[in-house]
mmCIF file of C-alpha atoms in Angstrom:
data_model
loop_
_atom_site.group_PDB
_atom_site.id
_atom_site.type_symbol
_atom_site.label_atom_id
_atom_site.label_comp_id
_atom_site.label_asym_id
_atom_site.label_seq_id
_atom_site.Cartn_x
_atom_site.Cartn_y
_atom_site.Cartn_z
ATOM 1 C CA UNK A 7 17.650 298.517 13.735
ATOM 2 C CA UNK A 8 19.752 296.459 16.161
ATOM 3 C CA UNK A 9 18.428 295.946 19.794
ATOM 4 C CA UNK A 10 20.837 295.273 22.917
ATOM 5 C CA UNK A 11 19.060 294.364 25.961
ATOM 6 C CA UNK A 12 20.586 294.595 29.221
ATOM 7 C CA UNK A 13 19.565 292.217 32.655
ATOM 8 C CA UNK A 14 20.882 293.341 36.140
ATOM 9 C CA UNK A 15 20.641 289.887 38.515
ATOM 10 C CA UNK A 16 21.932 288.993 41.632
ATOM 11 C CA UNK A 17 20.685 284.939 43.342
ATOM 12 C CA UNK A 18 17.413 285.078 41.292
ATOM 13 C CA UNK A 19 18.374 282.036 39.236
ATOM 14 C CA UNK A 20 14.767 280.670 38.258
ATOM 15 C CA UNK A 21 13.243 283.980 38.019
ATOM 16 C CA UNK A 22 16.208 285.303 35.187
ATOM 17 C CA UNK A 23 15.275 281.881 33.350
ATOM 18 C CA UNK A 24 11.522 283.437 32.985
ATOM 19 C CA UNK A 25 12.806 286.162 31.616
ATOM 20 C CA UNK A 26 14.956 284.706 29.170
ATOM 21 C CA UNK A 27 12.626 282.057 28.093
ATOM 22 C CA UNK A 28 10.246 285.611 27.631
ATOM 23 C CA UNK A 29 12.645 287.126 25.583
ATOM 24 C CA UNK A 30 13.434 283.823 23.802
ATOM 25 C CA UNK A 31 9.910 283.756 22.235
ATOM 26 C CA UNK A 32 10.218 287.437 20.685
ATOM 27 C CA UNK A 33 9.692 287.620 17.059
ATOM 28 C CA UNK A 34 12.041 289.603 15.917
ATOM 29 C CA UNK A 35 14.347 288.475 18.923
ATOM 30 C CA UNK A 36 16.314 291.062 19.830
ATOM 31 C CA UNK A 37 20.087 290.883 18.672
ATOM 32 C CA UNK A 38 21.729 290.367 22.068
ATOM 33 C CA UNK A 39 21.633 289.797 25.142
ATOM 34 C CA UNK A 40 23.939 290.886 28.192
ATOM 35 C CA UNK A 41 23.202 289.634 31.534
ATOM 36 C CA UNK A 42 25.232 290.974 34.221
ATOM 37 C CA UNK A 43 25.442 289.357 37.802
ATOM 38 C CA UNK A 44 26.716 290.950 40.994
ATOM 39 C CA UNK A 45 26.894 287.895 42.961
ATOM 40 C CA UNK A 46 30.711 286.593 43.171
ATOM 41 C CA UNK A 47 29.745 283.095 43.355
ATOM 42 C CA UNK A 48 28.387 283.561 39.423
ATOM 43 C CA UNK A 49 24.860 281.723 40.587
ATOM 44 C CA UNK A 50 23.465 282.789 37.495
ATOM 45 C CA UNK A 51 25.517 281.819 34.933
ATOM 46 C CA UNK A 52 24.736 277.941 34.234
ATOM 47 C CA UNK A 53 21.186 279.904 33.324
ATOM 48 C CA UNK A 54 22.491 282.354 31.062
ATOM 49 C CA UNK A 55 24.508 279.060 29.721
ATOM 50 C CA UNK A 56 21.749 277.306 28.994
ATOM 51 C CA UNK A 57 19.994 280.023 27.037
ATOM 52 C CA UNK A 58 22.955 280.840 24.919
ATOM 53 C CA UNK A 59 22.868 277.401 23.375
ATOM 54 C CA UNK A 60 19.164 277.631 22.945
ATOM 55 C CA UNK A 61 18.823 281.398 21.677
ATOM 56 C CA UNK A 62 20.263 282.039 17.940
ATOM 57 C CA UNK A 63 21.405 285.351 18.529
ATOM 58 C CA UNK A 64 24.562 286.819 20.819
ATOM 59 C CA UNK A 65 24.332 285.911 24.352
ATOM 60 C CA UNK A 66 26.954 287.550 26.904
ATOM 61 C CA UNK A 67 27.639 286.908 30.760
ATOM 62 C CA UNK A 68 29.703 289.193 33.046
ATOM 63 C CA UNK A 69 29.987 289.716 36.909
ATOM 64 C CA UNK A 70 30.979 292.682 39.113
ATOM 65 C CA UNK A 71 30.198 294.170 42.594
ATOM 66 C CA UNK A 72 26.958 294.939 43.719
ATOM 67 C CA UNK A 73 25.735 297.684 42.092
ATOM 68 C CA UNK A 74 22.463 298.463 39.907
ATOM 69 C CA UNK A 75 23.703 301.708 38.242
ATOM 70 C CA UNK A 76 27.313 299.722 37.644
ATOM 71 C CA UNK A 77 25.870 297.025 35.709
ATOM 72 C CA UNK A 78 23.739 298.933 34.078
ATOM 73 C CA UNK A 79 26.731 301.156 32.488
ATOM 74 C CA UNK A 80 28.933 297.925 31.924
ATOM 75 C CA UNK A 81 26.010 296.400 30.258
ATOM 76 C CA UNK A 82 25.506 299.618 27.939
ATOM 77 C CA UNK A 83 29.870 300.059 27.395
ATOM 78 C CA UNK A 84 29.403 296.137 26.321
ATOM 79 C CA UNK A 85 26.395 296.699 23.978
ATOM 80 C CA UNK A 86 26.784 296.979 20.421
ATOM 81 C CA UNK A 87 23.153 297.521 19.416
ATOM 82 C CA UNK A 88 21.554 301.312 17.927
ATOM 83 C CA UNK A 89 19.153 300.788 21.047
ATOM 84 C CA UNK A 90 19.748 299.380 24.522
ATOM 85 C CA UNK A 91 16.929 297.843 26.364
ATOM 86 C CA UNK A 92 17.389 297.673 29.584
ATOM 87 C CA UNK A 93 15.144 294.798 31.681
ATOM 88 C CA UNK A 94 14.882 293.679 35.225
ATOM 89 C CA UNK A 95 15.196 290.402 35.716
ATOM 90 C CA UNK A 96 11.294 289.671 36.603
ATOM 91 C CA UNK A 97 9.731 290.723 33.423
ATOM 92 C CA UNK A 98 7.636 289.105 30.834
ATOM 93 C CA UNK A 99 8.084 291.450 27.637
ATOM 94 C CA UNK A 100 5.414 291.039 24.385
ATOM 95 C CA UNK A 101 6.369 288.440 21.609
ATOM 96 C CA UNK A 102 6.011 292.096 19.117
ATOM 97 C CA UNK A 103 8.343 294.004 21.554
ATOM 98 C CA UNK A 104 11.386 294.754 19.170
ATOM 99 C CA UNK A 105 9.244 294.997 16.248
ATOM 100 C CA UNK A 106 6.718 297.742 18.398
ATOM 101 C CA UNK A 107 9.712 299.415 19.569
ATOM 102 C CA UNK A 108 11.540 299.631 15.867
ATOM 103 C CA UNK A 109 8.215 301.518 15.150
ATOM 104 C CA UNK A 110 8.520 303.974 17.934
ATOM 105 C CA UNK A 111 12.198 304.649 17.113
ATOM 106 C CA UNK A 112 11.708 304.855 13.440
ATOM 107 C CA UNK A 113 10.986 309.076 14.710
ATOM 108 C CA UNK A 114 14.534 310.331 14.826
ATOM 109 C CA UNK A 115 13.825 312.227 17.535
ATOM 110 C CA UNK A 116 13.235 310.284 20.092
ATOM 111 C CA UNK A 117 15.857 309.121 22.194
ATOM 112 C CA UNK A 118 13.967 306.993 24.368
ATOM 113 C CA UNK A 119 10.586 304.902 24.823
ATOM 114 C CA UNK A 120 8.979 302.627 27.199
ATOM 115 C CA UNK A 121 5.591 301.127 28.210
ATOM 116 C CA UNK A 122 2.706 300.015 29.701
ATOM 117 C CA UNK A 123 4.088 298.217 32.903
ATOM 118 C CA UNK A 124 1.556 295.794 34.836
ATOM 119 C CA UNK A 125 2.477 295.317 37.981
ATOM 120 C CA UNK A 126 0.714 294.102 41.104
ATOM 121 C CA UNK A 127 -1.066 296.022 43.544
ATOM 122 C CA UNK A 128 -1.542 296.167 46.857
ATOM 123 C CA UNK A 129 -4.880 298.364 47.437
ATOM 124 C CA UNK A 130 -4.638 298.289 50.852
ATOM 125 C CA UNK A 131 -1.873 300.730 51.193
ATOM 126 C CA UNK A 132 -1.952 304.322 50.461
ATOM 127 C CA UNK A 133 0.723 304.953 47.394
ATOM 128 C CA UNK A 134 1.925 306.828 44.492
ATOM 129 C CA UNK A 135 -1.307 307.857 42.827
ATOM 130 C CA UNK A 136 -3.235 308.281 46.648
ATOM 131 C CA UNK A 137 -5.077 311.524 46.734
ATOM 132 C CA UNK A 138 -2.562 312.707 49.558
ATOM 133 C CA UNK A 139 0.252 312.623 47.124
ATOM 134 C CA UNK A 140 -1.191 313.531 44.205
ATOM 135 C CA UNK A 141 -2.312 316.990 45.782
ATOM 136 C CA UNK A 142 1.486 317.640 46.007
ATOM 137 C CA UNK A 143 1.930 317.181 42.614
ATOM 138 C CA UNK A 144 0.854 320.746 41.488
ATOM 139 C CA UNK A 145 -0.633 321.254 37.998
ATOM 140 C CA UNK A 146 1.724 320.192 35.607
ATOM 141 C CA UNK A 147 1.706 317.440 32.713
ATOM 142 C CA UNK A 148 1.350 313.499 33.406
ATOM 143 C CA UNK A 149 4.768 311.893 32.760
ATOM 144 C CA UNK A 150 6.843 314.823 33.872
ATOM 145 C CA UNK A 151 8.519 315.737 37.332
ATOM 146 C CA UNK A 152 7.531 318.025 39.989
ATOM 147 C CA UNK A 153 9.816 321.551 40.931
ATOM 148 C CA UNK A 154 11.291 319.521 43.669
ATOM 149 C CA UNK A 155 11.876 316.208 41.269
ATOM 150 C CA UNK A 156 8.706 313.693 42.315
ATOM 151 C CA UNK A 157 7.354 312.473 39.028
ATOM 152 C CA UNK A 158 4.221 312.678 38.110
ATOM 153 C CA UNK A 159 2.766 309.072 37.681
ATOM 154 C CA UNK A 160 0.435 308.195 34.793
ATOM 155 C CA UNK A 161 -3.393 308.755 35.827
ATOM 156 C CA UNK A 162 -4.346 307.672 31.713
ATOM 157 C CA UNK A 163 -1.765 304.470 31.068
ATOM 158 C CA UNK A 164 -3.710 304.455 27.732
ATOM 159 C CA UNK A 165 -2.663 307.776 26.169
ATOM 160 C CA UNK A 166 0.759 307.993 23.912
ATOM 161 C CA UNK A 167 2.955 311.190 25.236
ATOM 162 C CA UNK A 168 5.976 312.509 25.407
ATOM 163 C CA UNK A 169 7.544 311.921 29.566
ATOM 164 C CA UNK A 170 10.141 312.321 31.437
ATOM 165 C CA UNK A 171 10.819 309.100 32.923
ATOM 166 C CA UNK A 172 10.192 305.561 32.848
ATOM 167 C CA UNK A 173 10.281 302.549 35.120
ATOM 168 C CA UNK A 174 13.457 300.699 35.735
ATOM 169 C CA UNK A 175 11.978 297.238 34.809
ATOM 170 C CA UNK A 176 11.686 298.682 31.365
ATOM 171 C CA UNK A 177 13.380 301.222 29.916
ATOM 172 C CA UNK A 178 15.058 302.354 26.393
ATOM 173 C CA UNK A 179 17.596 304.307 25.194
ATOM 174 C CA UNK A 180 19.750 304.748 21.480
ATOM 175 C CA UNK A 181 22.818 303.824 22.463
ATOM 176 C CA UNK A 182 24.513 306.933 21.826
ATOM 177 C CA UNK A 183 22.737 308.570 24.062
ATOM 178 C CA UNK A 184 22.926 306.529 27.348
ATOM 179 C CA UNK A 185 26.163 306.361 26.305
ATOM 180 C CA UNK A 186 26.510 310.080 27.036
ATOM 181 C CA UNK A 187 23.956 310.075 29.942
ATOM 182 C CA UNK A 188 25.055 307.112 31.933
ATOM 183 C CA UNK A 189 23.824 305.932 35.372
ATOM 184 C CA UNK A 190 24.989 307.900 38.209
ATOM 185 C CA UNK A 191 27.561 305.472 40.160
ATOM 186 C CA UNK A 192 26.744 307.823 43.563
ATOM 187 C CA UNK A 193 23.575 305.514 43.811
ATOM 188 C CA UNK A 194 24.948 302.649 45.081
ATOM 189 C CA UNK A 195 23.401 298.745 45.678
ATOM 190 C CA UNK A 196 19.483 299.149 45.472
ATOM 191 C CA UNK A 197 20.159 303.025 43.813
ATOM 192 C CA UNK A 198 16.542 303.798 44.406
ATOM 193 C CA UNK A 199 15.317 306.835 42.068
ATOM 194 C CA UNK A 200 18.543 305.652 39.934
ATOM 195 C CA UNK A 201 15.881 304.911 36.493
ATOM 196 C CA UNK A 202 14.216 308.644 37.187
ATOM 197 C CA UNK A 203 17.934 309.937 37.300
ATOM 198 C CA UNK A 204 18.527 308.634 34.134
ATOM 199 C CA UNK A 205 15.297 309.251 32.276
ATOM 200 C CA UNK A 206 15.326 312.718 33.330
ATOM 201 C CA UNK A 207 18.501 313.347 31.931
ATOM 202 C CA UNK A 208 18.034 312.030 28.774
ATOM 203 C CA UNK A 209 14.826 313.778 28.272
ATOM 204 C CA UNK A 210 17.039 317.060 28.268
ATOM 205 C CA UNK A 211 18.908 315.074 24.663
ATOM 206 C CA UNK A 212 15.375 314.925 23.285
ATOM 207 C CA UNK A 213 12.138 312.961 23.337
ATOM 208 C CA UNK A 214 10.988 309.644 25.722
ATOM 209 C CA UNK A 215 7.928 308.190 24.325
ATOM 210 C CA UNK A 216 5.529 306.239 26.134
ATOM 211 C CA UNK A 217 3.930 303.784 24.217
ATOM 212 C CA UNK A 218 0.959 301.974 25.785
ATOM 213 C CA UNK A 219 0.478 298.887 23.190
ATOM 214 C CA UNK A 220 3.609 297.952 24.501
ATOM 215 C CA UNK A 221 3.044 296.257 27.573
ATOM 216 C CA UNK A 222 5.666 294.498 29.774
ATOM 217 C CA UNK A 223 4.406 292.608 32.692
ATOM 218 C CA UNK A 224 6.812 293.363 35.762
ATOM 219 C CA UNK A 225 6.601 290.771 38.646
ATOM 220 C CA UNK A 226 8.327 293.004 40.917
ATOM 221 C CA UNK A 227 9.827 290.150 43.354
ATOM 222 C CA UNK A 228 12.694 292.156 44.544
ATOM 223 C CA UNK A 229 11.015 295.414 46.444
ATOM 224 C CA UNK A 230 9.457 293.193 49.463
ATOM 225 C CA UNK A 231 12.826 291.885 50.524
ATOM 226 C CA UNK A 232 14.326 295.190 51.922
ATOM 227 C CA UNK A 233 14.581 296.535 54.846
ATOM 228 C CA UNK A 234 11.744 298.947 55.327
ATOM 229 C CA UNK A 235 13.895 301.260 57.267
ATOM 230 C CA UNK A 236 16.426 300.874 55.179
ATOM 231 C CA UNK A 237 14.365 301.628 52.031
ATOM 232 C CA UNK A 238 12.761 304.353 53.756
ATOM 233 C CA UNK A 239 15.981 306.062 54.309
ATOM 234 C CA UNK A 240 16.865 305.552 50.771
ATOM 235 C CA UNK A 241 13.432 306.770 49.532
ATOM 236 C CA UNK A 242 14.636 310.074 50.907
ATOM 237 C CA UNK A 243 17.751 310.160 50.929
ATOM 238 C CA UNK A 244 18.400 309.672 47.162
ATOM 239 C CA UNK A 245 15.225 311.464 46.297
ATOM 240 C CA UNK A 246 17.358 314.914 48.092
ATOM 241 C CA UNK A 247 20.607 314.140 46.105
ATOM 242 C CA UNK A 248 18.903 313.747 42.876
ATOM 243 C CA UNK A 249 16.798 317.273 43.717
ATOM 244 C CA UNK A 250 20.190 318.672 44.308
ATOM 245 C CA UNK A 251 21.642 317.682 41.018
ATOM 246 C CA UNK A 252 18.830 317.962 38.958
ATOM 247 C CA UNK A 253 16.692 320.706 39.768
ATOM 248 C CA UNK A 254 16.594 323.965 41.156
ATOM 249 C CA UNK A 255 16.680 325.046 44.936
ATOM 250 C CA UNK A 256 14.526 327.688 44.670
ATOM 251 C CA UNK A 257 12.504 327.678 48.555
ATOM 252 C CA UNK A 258 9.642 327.111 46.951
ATOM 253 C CA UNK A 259 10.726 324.103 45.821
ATOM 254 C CA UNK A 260 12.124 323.447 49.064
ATOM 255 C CA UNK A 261 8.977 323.532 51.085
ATOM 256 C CA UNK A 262 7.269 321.291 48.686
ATOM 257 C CA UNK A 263 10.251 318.342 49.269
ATOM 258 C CA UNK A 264 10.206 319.377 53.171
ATOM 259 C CA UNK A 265 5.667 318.858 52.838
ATOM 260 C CA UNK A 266 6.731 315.425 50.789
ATOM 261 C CA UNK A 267 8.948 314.024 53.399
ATOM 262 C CA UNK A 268 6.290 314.619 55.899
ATOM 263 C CA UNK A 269 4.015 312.726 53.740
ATOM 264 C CA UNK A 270 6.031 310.025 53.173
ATOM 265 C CA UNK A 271 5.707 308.914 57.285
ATOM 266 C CA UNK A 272 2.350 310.094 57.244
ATOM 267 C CA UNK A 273 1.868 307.211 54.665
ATOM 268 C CA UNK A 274 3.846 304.997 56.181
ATOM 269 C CA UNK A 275 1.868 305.151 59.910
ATOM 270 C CA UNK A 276 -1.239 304.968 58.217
ATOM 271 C CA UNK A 277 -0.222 301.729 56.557
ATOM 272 C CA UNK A 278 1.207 300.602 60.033
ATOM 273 C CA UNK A 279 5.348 300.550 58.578
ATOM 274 C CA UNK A 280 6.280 301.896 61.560
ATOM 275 C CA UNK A 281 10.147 300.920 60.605
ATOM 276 C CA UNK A 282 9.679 302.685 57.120
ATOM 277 C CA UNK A 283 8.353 305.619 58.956
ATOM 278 C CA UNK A 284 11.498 305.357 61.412
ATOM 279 C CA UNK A 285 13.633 305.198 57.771
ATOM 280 C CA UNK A 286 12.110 307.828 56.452
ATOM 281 C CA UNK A 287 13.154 310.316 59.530
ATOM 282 C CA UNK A 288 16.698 308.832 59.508
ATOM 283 C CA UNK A 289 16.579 309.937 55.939
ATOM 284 C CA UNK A 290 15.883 313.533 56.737
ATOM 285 C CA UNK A 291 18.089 314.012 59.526
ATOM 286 C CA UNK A 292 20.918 312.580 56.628
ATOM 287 C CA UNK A 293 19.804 314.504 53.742
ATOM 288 C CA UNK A 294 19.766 317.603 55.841
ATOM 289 C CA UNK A 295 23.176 316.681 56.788
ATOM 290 C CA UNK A 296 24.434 316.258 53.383
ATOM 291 C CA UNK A 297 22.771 319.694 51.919
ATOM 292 C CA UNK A 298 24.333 321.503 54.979
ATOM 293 C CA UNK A 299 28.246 319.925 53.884
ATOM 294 C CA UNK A 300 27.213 320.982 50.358
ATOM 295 C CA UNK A 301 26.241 324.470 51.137
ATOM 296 C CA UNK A 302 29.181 324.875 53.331
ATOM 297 C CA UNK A 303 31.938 323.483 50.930
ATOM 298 C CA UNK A 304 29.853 325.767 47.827
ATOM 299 C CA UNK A 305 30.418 328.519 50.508
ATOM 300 C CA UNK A 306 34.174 327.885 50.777
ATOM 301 C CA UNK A 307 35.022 327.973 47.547
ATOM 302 C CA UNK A 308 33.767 330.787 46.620
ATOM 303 C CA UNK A 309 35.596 332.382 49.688
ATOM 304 C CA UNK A 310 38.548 331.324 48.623
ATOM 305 C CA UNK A 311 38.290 331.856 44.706
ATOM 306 C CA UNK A 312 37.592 335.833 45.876
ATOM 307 C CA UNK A 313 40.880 335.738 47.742
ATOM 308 C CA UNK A 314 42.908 334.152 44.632
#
């Protein structure tokens, strides 16, 4: 089986050249490798230079505009590979990761597997797996999303299942199939939520495996140096379009993102953001704004279909 993996970058030189020289030590390496870099000035590509010459298998540079979900698609129309890996550029992957993941894929019906992602933690702050926001989780599986499209993170990182989603750092897909899925182009620079939009999706083609004796260690490097009322408008913002397009609107459901939302400023006052908190209400106001056009224009054209 023939592995593509895909890098995103943009002015991380050094940190790209850890993840090459990462991916450099694999045994079996994978078959290519396709970085693509959204800054114009092409910062990245003496390092991606430097690597080809030192790396015996196909090594591939491109640029474009900033855009996560765009280089991720240009990376997986470039690929060539039965499976596409796609990496952040802050990751050290497993010197077995090709050969684990050939063993995962040998199941024809999976269409897509991941990890065990370490990551570091900040235990000071109240997060994903805080009682608060697991209580709005409801009672379904581990791995899988909520009526109102919040996924369920992993309590038990130990135990192989099926899931519907996986972390951006590290995610999989046969080729075919993110071929057909794609990344949604809507989520623009950062695209926050842009990996669960895509791992949802192609959990509908068939199954994502999470495999825990794979584990990827993610430095996550990048997250810190947004604006936190920026990325707390995001956080909600894309969180409602993606519960638009993915799920249903059933008031239920509703409530539970409206309860969410609150939680998310609750969170972010008790862990003193007060500019993600501000974010996160700008986020609300706009998301309410952008179901409202929605529901209008729906309403229109079905006015003026019964008139045709």
């Amino acid at each position: 089986m023939r592995f593509s993996v895909v890098i995103p970058t943009m002015r991380r030189e050094q940190i790209l050249a850890d993840t090459l020289a990462s991916l450099e030590s694999c045994d079996p390496p994978p078959d290519e490798v396709i970085v693509i870099d959204s800054d114009d000035a092409g910062s990245s590509q003496p390092v991606v230079t430097a690597f080809d010459e030192a790396f015996s298998r196909s090594v591939r540079y491109h640029q474009t505009a900033p855009s996560l979900t765009r280089q991720r698609n240009l990376g997986i129309d470039d690929s060539s590979g039965e499976v596409v890996v796609f990496l952040d550029d802050d990751v050290s992957v497993p010197a077995r990761l090709f050969a684990q993941l050939q063993e995962v894929y040998d199941d024809g019906s999976v269409v897509g597997a991941t990890g065990k992602v370490i990551e570091p933690d900040d235990h000071r702050r109240l997060g994903p797996l805080s009682p608060l926001r697991r209580s709005l989780l409801g009672r379904g599986r581990e791995g899988t999303f909520t009526q109102y499209g919040y996924p369920r993170y992993l309590g038990d990182a130990e135990q192989p299942r099926d899931v519907e989603f996986m972390k951006g750092c590290f995610m999989s897909a046969r080729r075919e199939a993110a071929m057909t899925v794609r990344f949604d182009e809507q989520l623009t620079g950062y695209a926050l939520a842009e990996d669960e939009d895509f791992s949802y999706r192609l959990s509908r083609l068939g199954r994502i495996r999470y495999a825990p004796e794979i584990v990827v260690e993610h430095r996550k490097l990048g997250f810190g140096a947004h604006d936190p009322r920026l990325l707390g408008r995001l956080v909600v913002v894309n969180r409602a379009y993606l519960f638009r397009k993915n799920f249903s609107g059933t008031a239920s459901a509703r409530a539970q993102f409206a309860v969410f939302v609150g939680m998310l400023v609750a969170h972010r006052l008790a862990n003193r953001q007060w500019r993600g908190a501000q974010g996160v209400l700008e986020g609300a106001r706009d998301a309410w704004r952008a179901g409202r056009a929605d529901t209008l224009g729906a309403g229109k054209a079905r006015r003026k279909g019964a008139q045709s």
